[in-house]
Short mmCIF file of C-alpha atoms in Angstrom, two decimals:
data_model
loop_
_atom_site.label_atom_id
_atom_site.label_comp_id
_atom_site.label_asym_id
_atom_site.label_seq_id
_atom_site.Cartn_x
_atom_site.Cartn_y
_atom_site.Cartn_z
CA MET A 23 -0.09 5.50 -26.80
CA GLU A 24 -2.17 5.71 -23.60
CA PRO A 25 -3.60 2.26 -22.83
CA ASP A 26 -4.45 3.34 -19.27
CA ARG A 27 -7.20 5.57 -20.73
CA PHE A 28 -9.07 2.40 -21.66
CA PHE A 29 -7.63 -0.05 -19.11
CA PRO A 30 -6.85 1.84 -15.88
CA TYR A 31 -3.55 1.01 -14.13
CA THR A 32 -1.97 -0.47 -17.23
CA GLN A 33 1.44 0.37 -15.83
CA ILE A 34 4.51 -1.08 -14.11
CA ASP A 35 5.46 0.21 -10.66
CA VAL A 36 9.02 -0.40 -9.43
CA VAL A 37 9.18 0.11 -5.66
CA GLN A 38 12.44 -0.11 -3.73
CA PHE A 39 12.74 -0.55 0.04
CA PRO A 40 16.41 0.31 0.80
CA SER A 41 15.83 0.07 4.58
CA GLY A 42 13.61 -2.99 4.35
CA LEU A 43 9.87 -3.30 4.77
CA GLY A 44 8.62 -0.88 7.38
CA GLY A 45 11.53 1.49 6.78
CA ASN A 46 11.14 5.18 6.06
CA ASP A 47 12.94 5.06 2.70
CA ILE A 48 10.78 4.13 -0.29
CA ILE A 49 11.76 4.82 -3.89
CA GLU A 50 8.93 4.55 -6.42
CA GLN A 51 9.05 4.77 -10.19
CA THR A 52 6.01 4.31 -12.47
CA PHE A 53 6.21 3.38 -16.14
CA LYS A 54 3.29 4.08 -18.46
CA GLY A 55 2.67 4.31 -22.20
CA PRO A 56 2.48 1.53 -24.81
CA ILE A 57 2.95 -1.79 -23.01
CA HIS A 58 6.09 -2.74 -24.93
CA GLN A 59 7.65 0.65 -24.16
CA GLN A 60 6.80 0.60 -20.45
CA LEU A 61 8.26 -2.92 -20.28
CA ARG A 62 11.48 -1.83 -21.96
CA ASP A 63 11.75 1.32 -19.84
CA ALA A 64 11.16 -0.61 -16.61
CA LEU A 65 13.76 -3.23 -17.55
CA GLN A 66 16.29 -0.54 -18.44
CA TYR A 67 15.65 1.21 -15.12
CA ILE A 68 16.15 -2.06 -13.21
CA LYS A 69 19.31 -2.78 -15.19
CA ASN A 70 20.76 0.66 -14.48
CA THR A 71 19.76 1.16 -10.84
CA ILE A 72 19.27 -2.26 -9.22
CA ILE A 73 21.49 -4.84 -10.89
CA THR A 74 25.07 -4.67 -9.61
CA THR A 75 28.18 -6.68 -10.35
CA LYS A 76 30.63 -8.07 -7.82
CA VAL A 77 34.18 -9.19 -8.52
CA ILE A 78 36.09 -11.44 -6.12
CA LYS A 79 39.84 -11.56 -6.62
CA TYR A 80 42.02 -14.38 -5.33
CA PRO A 81 45.67 -14.09 -4.30
CA ASP A 82 46.61 -17.49 -5.75
CA ARG A 83 45.28 -17.12 -9.30
CA ALA A 84 44.83 -14.46 -11.94
CA GLU A 85 41.19 -15.21 -12.75
CA ALA A 86 38.56 -13.42 -10.70
CA ASP A 87 34.95 -14.48 -10.16
CA HIS A 88 32.25 -12.20 -11.58
CA PHE A 89 28.58 -12.41 -10.70
CA VAL A 90 25.56 -10.14 -10.31
CA ASN A 91 23.07 -9.76 -7.49
CA TYR A 92 20.24 -10.71 -9.88
CA PRO A 93 20.73 -12.02 -13.44
CA TYR A 94 19.09 -9.64 -15.90
CA ALA A 95 17.79 -12.48 -18.11
CA ALA A 96 15.73 -13.86 -15.22
CA ILE A 97 14.17 -10.47 -14.42
CA GLU A 98 13.51 -9.78 -18.11
CA GLU A 99 11.67 -13.07 -18.55
CA ALA A 100 9.69 -12.77 -15.30
CA LEU A 101 8.54 -9.20 -15.99
CA SER A 102 7.74 -9.94 -19.63
CA ASN A 103 5.62 -12.89 -18.51
CA ALA A 104 3.76 -10.62 -16.09
CA VAL A 105 2.93 -8.22 -18.95
CA TYR A 106 1.93 -11.19 -21.12
CA HIS A 107 -0.32 -12.98 -18.61
CA ARG A 108 -1.89 -10.23 -16.51
CA ALA A 109 -5.60 -9.41 -16.91
CA TYR A 110 -5.98 -5.87 -18.25
CA ASP A 111 -9.48 -5.49 -16.86
CA GLU A 112 -8.01 -5.80 -13.33
CA ARG A 113 -7.42 -2.33 -11.93
CA GLU A 114 -4.06 -3.22 -10.44
CA PRO A 115 -0.59 -2.40 -11.81
CA ILE A 116 2.25 -4.86 -12.17
CA GLU A 117 4.48 -4.22 -9.18
CA VAL A 118 8.19 -4.93 -8.89
CA ARG A 119 9.13 -4.88 -5.19
CA VAL A 120 12.86 -4.61 -4.49
CA GLU A 121 13.86 -5.53 -0.94
CA ARG A 122 17.29 -6.09 0.61
CA ASP A 123 17.53 -9.75 -0.31
CA ARG A 124 14.92 -10.32 -3.00
CA ILE A 125 12.89 -9.03 -5.91
CA GLU A 126 9.18 -9.82 -6.13
CA ILE A 127 7.18 -9.33 -9.32
CA VAL A 128 3.46 -9.24 -8.54
CA SER A 129 0.64 -9.33 -11.08
CA PHE A 130 -3.11 -9.98 -11.09
CA PRO A 131 -4.79 -12.38 -11.42
CA GLY A 132 -2.86 -15.63 -11.01
CA PRO A 133 -2.06 -18.24 -13.68
CA ASP A 134 -4.62 -20.31 -15.53
CA ARG A 135 -6.32 -23.13 -13.60
CA SER A 136 -4.27 -25.67 -15.55
CA VAL A 137 -1.23 -24.47 -13.56
CA THR A 138 -1.24 -26.24 -10.19
CA LEU A 139 0.29 -25.17 -6.87
CA GLU A 140 2.30 -28.40 -6.81
CA GLY A 141 3.60 -27.70 -10.32
CA LEU A 142 4.75 -24.22 -9.32
CA LYS A 143 6.68 -25.60 -6.34
CA SER A 144 8.46 -28.21 -8.49
CA PHE A 145 8.93 -25.82 -11.45
CA ARG A 146 6.92 -28.18 -13.69
CA VAL A 147 4.31 -26.06 -15.41
CA SER A 148 2.36 -26.70 -18.58
CA ASN A 149 -0.02 -23.82 -19.24
CA ARG A 150 -2.88 -24.95 -21.48
CA ARG A 151 -4.43 -21.52 -21.97
CA TYR A 152 -2.84 -18.19 -22.84
CA ARG A 153 -4.69 -15.16 -21.49
CA ASN A 154 -3.42 -12.63 -24.07
CA ARG A 155 -2.29 -14.44 -27.20
CA ARG A 156 -2.02 -11.32 -29.36
CA ILE A 157 0.08 -9.54 -26.73
CA GLY A 158 2.22 -12.68 -26.44
CA ASP A 159 2.77 -12.78 -30.20
CA PHE A 160 3.65 -9.07 -30.14
CA LEU A 161 6.22 -9.54 -27.36
CA LYS A 162 7.73 -12.55 -29.13
CA GLU A 163 8.21 -10.50 -32.31
CA LEU A 164 10.06 -7.92 -30.20
CA HIS A 165 12.16 -10.74 -28.64
CA LEU A 166 10.90 -9.83 -25.17
CA THR A 167 9.46 -13.27 -24.49
CA GLU A 168 9.54 -16.72 -26.07
CA GLY A 169 6.22 -18.32 -25.08
CA ARG A 170 5.30 -22.01 -25.20
CA ASN A 171 6.04 -22.59 -21.51
CA THR A 172 9.74 -21.72 -21.91
CA GLY A 173 9.72 -18.84 -19.41
CA PHE A 174 10.25 -20.93 -16.28
CA LYS A 175 13.21 -22.76 -17.82
CA LYS A 176 14.82 -19.51 -18.97
CA ILE A 177 14.52 -18.07 -15.45
CA LEU A 178 15.95 -21.23 -13.84
CA ASP A 179 18.84 -21.42 -16.33
CA ALA A 180 19.79 -17.76 -15.78
CA LEU A 181 19.79 -18.18 -11.99
CA GLU A 182 21.81 -21.39 -12.17
CA GLU A 183 24.34 -19.80 -14.50
CA ASN A 184 24.89 -17.00 -11.97
CA GLY A 185 24.98 -19.33 -8.95
CA SER A 186 21.84 -17.70 -7.52
CA PRO A 187 19.30 -19.45 -5.27
CA GLU A 188 16.26 -21.10 -6.82
CA PRO A 189 13.24 -18.83 -7.31
CA GLU A 190 9.78 -19.14 -5.80
CA PHE A 191 6.53 -18.92 -7.74
CA GLU A 192 3.44 -18.25 -5.66
CA THR A 193 -0.32 -18.04 -6.08
CA ASP A 194 -3.32 -18.92 -3.93
CA GLU A 195 -6.07 -21.51 -4.22
CA SER A 196 -8.30 -19.11 -6.12
CA HIS A 197 -5.45 -18.02 -8.44
CA SER A 198 -6.14 -14.37 -7.65
CA TYR A 199 -2.52 -13.20 -7.88
CA PHE A 200 0.90 -14.39 -9.05
CA VAL A 201 4.31 -13.67 -7.52
CA THR A 202 7.72 -14.44 -8.98
CA ARG A 203 10.30 -14.20 -6.19
CA LEU A 204 14.02 -13.96 -7.07
CA PHE A 205 16.59 -14.08 -4.27
CA ILE A 206 19.86 -12.17 -4.18
CA HIS A 207 23.15 -13.97 -4.79
CA LYS A 208 24.63 -15.14 -1.48
CA GLU A 209 27.82 -13.11 -2.01
CA PHE A 210 25.77 -9.91 -1.67
CA LEU A 211 24.26 -10.82 1.68
CA GLY A 212 25.72 -8.71 4.45
CA GLY A 213 28.29 -7.08 2.18
CA GLN A 214 28.73 -4.15 -0.13
CA THR A 215 26.78 -4.19 -3.38
CA ASN A 216 28.40 -1.33 -5.23
CA ASP A 217 29.01 -1.89 -8.90
CA SER A 218 32.29 -3.61 -9.73
CA THR A 219 33.34 -4.00 -6.09
CA SER A 220 36.29 -6.20 -5.32
CA SER A 221 36.84 -8.36 -2.28
CA THR A 222 39.07 -11.13 -1.08
CA PRO A 223 37.41 -13.94 0.86
CA ASN A 224 38.34 -14.12 4.53
CA SER A 225 38.41 -17.53 6.17
CA THR A 226 40.00 -19.34 9.06
CA PRO A 227 42.69 -21.99 8.40
CA SER A 228 40.20 -24.79 9.08
CA GLU A 229 37.70 -23.28 6.61
CA SER A 230 40.43 -22.94 3.99
CA LEU A 231 41.42 -26.58 4.46
CA GLN A 232 37.81 -27.72 4.16
CA ASP A 233 37.35 -25.67 0.98
CA GLU A 234 40.55 -27.18 -0.45
CA LEU A 235 39.37 -30.73 0.30
CA THR A 236 35.96 -30.01 -1.26
CA SER A 237 37.66 -28.60 -4.36
CA LEU A 238 39.91 -31.67 -4.68
CA ALA A 239 36.95 -34.02 -4.41
CA LEU A 240 35.03 -32.08 -7.06
CA ARG A 241 38.12 -32.00 -9.29
CA GLU A 242 38.47 -35.79 -9.12
CA GLN A 243 34.80 -36.24 -9.98
CA ILE A 244 35.12 -33.92 -12.97
CA ILE A 245 38.14 -35.84 -14.24
CA GLU A 246 36.25 -39.13 -13.97
CA LEU A 247 33.32 -37.72 -15.94
CA ILE A 248 35.64 -36.44 -18.67
CA LYS A 249 37.43 -39.77 -18.87
CA GLY A 250 34.09 -41.50 -19.37
CA GLU A 251 32.74 -38.94 -21.85
CA PRO A 252 35.20 -36.37 -23.30
CA THR A 253 32.39 -34.49 -25.07
CA ILE A 254 30.30 -34.02 -21.94
CA THR A 255 28.78 -30.53 -21.58
CA LYS A 256 29.05 -28.26 -18.56
CA LYS A 257 25.31 -28.48 -18.08
CA GLU A 258 25.48 -32.30 -17.99
CA MET A 259 28.39 -32.13 -15.54
CA SER A 260 26.49 -29.73 -13.27
CA LYS A 261 23.47 -32.04 -13.20
CA LEU A 262 25.45 -35.24 -12.61
CA LEU A 263 27.64 -33.72 -9.89
CA GLY A 264 24.79 -31.90 -8.17
CA VAL A 265 26.60 -28.53 -8.14
CA THR A 266 25.63 -25.13 -9.49
CA MET A 267 26.93 -23.93 -12.83
CA TYR A 268 28.76 -21.17 -10.96
CA ALA A 269 30.64 -23.67 -8.75
CA LEU A 270 31.44 -25.89 -11.73
CA LYS A 271 32.77 -23.05 -13.89
CA LYS A 272 34.86 -21.82 -10.98
CA GLU A 273 36.48 -25.24 -10.56
CA LEU A 274 36.99 -25.75 -14.31
CA ALA A 275 38.72 -22.35 -14.53
CA SER A 276 41.01 -23.37 -11.68
CA MET A 277 41.73 -26.71 -13.37
CA ALA A 278 42.59 -24.95 -16.62
CA THR A 279 44.97 -22.60 -14.78
CA ASP A 280 46.62 -25.59 -13.09
CA GLN A 281 46.87 -27.35 -16.48
CA VAL A 282 44.70 -30.27 -15.42
CA VAL A 283 42.07 -30.10 -18.15
CA ARG A 284 41.20 -27.88 -21.09
CA PHE A 285 38.44 -27.69 -23.67
CA VAL A 286 39.32 -27.72 -27.37
CA GLY A 287 37.07 -26.98 -30.32
CA TYR A 288 33.67 -25.34 -30.34
CA SER A 289 30.83 -25.83 -27.87
CA ARG A 290 28.86 -28.14 -30.16
CA ASN A 291 31.64 -30.38 -31.40
CA GLY A 292 34.52 -29.81 -28.99
CA LYS A 293 35.89 -32.09 -26.29
CA TRP A 294 37.79 -32.07 -23.02
CA ILE A 295 41.48 -32.92 -22.89
CA ILE A 296 43.13 -34.17 -19.70
CA TYR A 297 46.76 -33.20 -19.24
CA LYS A 298 49.23 -35.83 -18.08
CA ASN A 299 49.23 -34.52 -14.55
CA GLY A 300 45.45 -34.98 -14.50
CA ASN A 301 45.66 -38.75 -15.07
#
């Protein structure tokens, strides 16, 4: 019930800097107790107080775009990994630093020596040693982590799904610390971040024309992919077209509204249908 009696600073600190680093406003919250409970409590706190949803409505279509400043699945995986891989004899807490445009999850020490700096930069990591196997097994039974080097992929997939920037993973040459850095969704930069806010994009006529041309080009490419492979998945489309999942889903929703394409069946055995006006 009190692991910090035996391993000091076995805790998670969530520190918010509403005015940025160097500002006078700092909000701190510390979570202690059994490691699985402090992890759950910290995640619930982040979900309730930090994660916000934004809705953008468009005058020319009924569907609105929904996205969050930070996808919860990415934070859940990153923080669970920190609990899994930290060294409990290090007298340092896990720290979640929330700044205006990013979240940093810091733990000590860094990853195993089998994880290289080059691998972290390219998101290609194969950890050959697990620091706390019994804790990892415990967290997997509670469905808080998956293990077997799947954490990076889960984080990347969650960010891509939300249209968020790629993360950064950082350590030093001596592997003395590890930082997971998640960046805020671009739609929250310089704007309001209140829950369920609504906004209508403002743009000049030239910007609107450029956006329309970009959308038409993407639409044509999507149609060509579907013609070549009607069962193609959204993930395959996103990779082949070099666009985020957010941008792809946005265009597919618009194409469905305009009766250009539609998907029939279930995700595993369905296929895309092109309407006559899409040929």
